[in-house]
């Protein structure tokens, strides 16, 4: 995904379009309850009591990326819960 977004960024930058990728860590969403058994099992191995990101944390990140001045391009952002180790 990062390679694709970088290629796209280089292709459209002359039109003053910005391309960014936001990589969220573990977010507390319904994804967990609607996932396949093997995904749920791996998520259950997370550290007990870890406070996961909330959807609004990711929304805040996207808002940050898109509200930068035109001279600024935020190409990639990795957002993880403070206690996340993977």
C-alpha atoms as a PDB file:
ATOM      1  CA  UNK A   1       0.000   0.000   0.000  1.00  0.00           C
ATOM      2  CA  UNK A   2       2.804   2.409   0.840  1.00  0.00           C
ATOM      3  CA  UNK A   3       4.488   1.820  -2.527  1.00  0.00           C
ATOM      4  CA  UNK A   4       1.214   2.436  -4.353  1.00  0.00           C
ATOM      5  CA  UNK A   5       0.468   5.643  -2.461  1.00  0.00           C
ATOM      6  CA  UNK A   6       4.007   6.954  -3.024  1.00  0.00           C
ATOM      7  CA  UNK A   7       3.748   6.264  -6.768  1.00  0.00           C
ATOM      8  CA  UNK A   8       0.334   7.943  -6.856  1.00  0.00           C
ATOM      9  CA  UNK A   9       1.669  10.914  -4.872  1.00  0.00           C
ATOM     10  CA  UNK A  10       4.478  11.440  -7.362  1.00  0.00           C
ATOM     11  CA  UNK A  11       2.097  11.105 -10.293  1.00  0.00           C
ATOM     12  CA  UNK A  12      -0.406  13.731  -9.105  1.00  0.00           C
ATOM     13  CA  UNK A  13       1.744  16.216  -7.188  1.00  0.00           C
ATOM     14  CA  UNK A  14       2.041  18.539 -10.198  1.00  0.00           C
ATOM     15  CA  UNK A  15      -1.744  18.976 -10.002  1.00  0.00           C
ATOM     16  CA  UNK A  16      -1.221  19.992  -6.338  1.00  0.00           C
ATOM     17  CA  UNK A  17      -3.018  16.897  -5.096  1.00  0.00           C
ATOM     18  CA  UNK A  18      -1.748  15.313  -1.919  1.00  0.00           C
ATOM     19  CA  UNK A  19      -1.815  11.597  -1.202  1.00  0.00           C
ATOM     20  CA  UNK A  20      -1.445  10.202   2.293  1.00  0.00           C
ATOM     21  CA  UNK A  21      -1.698   6.842   3.977  1.00  0.00           C
ATOM     22  CA  UNK A  22      -2.923   6.552   7.564  1.00  0.00           C
ATOM     23  CA  UNK A  23      -1.968   3.267   9.210  1.00  0.00           C
ATOM     24  CA  UNK A  24      -4.117   2.692  12.291  1.00  0.00           C
ATOM     25  CA  UNK A  25      -3.077   0.350  15.067  1.00  0.00           C
ATOM     26  CA  UNK A  26      -5.641  -1.537  17.125  1.00  0.00           C
ATOM     27  CA  UNK A  27      -8.913   0.395  17.023  1.00  0.00           C
ATOM     28  CA  UNK A  28     -11.914  -0.479  19.175  1.00  0.00           C
ATOM     29  CA  UNK A  29     -14.498  -1.137  16.435  1.00  0.00           C
ATOM     30  CA  UNK A  30     -16.928  -3.874  15.462  1.00  0.00           C
ATOM     31  CA  UNK A  31     -14.192  -5.294  13.236  1.00  0.00           C
ATOM     32  CA  UNK A  32     -13.244  -7.618  16.076  1.00  0.00           C
ATOM     33  CA  UNK A  33     -16.713  -9.096  16.520  1.00  0.00           C
ATOM     34  CA  UNK A  34     -17.283  -9.496  12.773  1.00  0.00           C
ATOM     35  CA  UNK A  35     -13.894 -11.054  11.980  1.00  0.00           C
ATOM     36  CA  UNK A  36     -13.038 -14.633  11.120  1.00  0.00           C
ATOM     37  CA  UNK A  37     -12.233 -16.932  14.029  1.00  0.00           C
ATOM     38  CA  UNK A  38      -8.457 -16.874  13.447  1.00  0.00           C
ATOM     39  CA  UNK A  39      -8.394 -13.073  13.436  1.00  0.00           C
ATOM     40  CA  UNK A  40     -10.464 -12.922  16.616  1.00  0.00           C
ATOM     41  CA  UNK A  41      -8.108 -15.438  18.232  1.00  0.00           C
ATOM     42  CA  UNK A  42      -5.037 -13.344  17.412  1.00  0.00           C
ATOM     43  CA  UNK A  43      -6.738 -10.200  18.699  1.00  0.00           C
ATOM     44  CA  UNK A  44      -7.619 -11.999  21.928  1.00  0.00           C
ATOM     45  CA  UNK A  45      -3.888 -12.419  22.551  1.00  0.00           C
ATOM     46  CA  UNK A  46      -3.432  -8.680  22.939  1.00  0.00           C
ATOM     47  CA  UNK A  47      -2.234  -7.481  26.319  1.00  0.00           C
ATOM     48  CA  UNK A  48      -5.147  -7.603  28.731  1.00  0.00           C
ATOM     49  CA  UNK A  49      -6.367  -4.174  29.694  1.00  0.00           C
ATOM     50  CA  UNK A  50      -4.676  -2.364  26.815  1.00  0.00           C
ATOM     51  CA  UNK A  51      -6.628   0.762  25.985  1.00  0.00           C
ATOM     52  CA  UNK A  52      -7.258   0.586  22.241  1.00  0.00           C
ATOM     53  CA  UNK A  53      -7.587   3.547  19.945  1.00  0.00           C
ATOM     54  CA  UNK A  54     -11.065   4.908  19.376  1.00  0.00           C
ATOM     55  CA  UNK A  55     -12.445   5.635  15.895  1.00  0.00           C
ATOM     56  CA  UNK A  56     -12.332   9.353  16.680  1.00  0.00           C
ATOM     57  CA  UNK A  57      -8.551   9.075  17.226  1.00  0.00           C
ATOM     58  CA  UNK A  58      -8.212   8.013  13.610  1.00  0.00           C
ATOM     59  CA  UNK A  59     -10.661  10.698  12.490  1.00  0.00           C
ATOM     60  CA  UNK A  60      -8.520  13.297  14.295  1.00  0.00           C
ATOM     61  CA  UNK A  61      -5.456  11.998  12.469  1.00  0.00           C
ATOM     62  CA  UNK A  62      -7.173  12.259   9.088  1.00  0.00           C
ATOM     63  CA  UNK A  63      -8.347  15.777   9.960  1.00  0.00           C
ATOM     64  CA  UNK A  64      -4.760  16.715  10.813  1.00  0.00           C
ATOM     65  CA  UNK A  65      -3.482  15.361   7.498  1.00  0.00           C
ATOM     66  CA  UNK A  66      -6.038  17.149   5.325  1.00  0.00           C
ATOM     67  CA  UNK A  67      -5.906  20.499   7.110  1.00  0.00           C
ATOM     68  CA  UNK A  68      -2.180  21.158   6.636  1.00  0.00           C
ATOM     69  CA  UNK A  69      -1.179  24.142   4.553  1.00  0.00           C
ATOM     70  CA  UNK A  70      -0.824  23.387   0.816  1.00  0.00           C
ATOM     71  CA  UNK A  71       2.962  23.535   1.115  1.00  0.00           C
ATOM     72  CA  UNK A  72       2.884  20.582   3.550  1.00  0.00           C
ATOM     73  CA  UNK A  73       2.387  16.986   2.520  1.00  0.00           C
ATOM     74  CA  UNK A  74       1.969  14.359   5.217  1.00  0.00           C
ATOM     75  CA  UNK A  75       2.782  11.215   3.276  1.00  0.00           C
ATOM     76  CA  UNK A  76       2.438   8.541   5.943  1.00  0.00           C
ATOM     77  CA  UNK A  77       1.170   8.387   9.518  1.00  0.00           C
ATOM     78  CA  UNK A  78       1.345   5.354  11.807  1.00  0.00           C
ATOM     79  CA  UNK A  79      -1.041   5.690  14.750  1.00  0.00           C
ATOM     80  CA  UNK A  80      -0.885   3.113  17.543  1.00  0.00           C
ATOM     81  CA  UNK A  81      -2.328   2.763  21.003  1.00  0.00           C
ATOM     82  CA  UNK A  82       0.269   3.873  23.550  1.00  0.00           C
ATOM     83  CA  UNK A  83       0.629   0.343  24.943  1.00  0.00           C
ATOM     84  CA  UNK A  84       0.633  -1.438  21.561  1.00  0.00           C
ATOM     85  CA  UNK A  85       3.884  -3.291  20.902  1.00  0.00           C
ATOM     86  CA  UNK A  86       3.249  -4.731  17.432  1.00  0.00           C
END
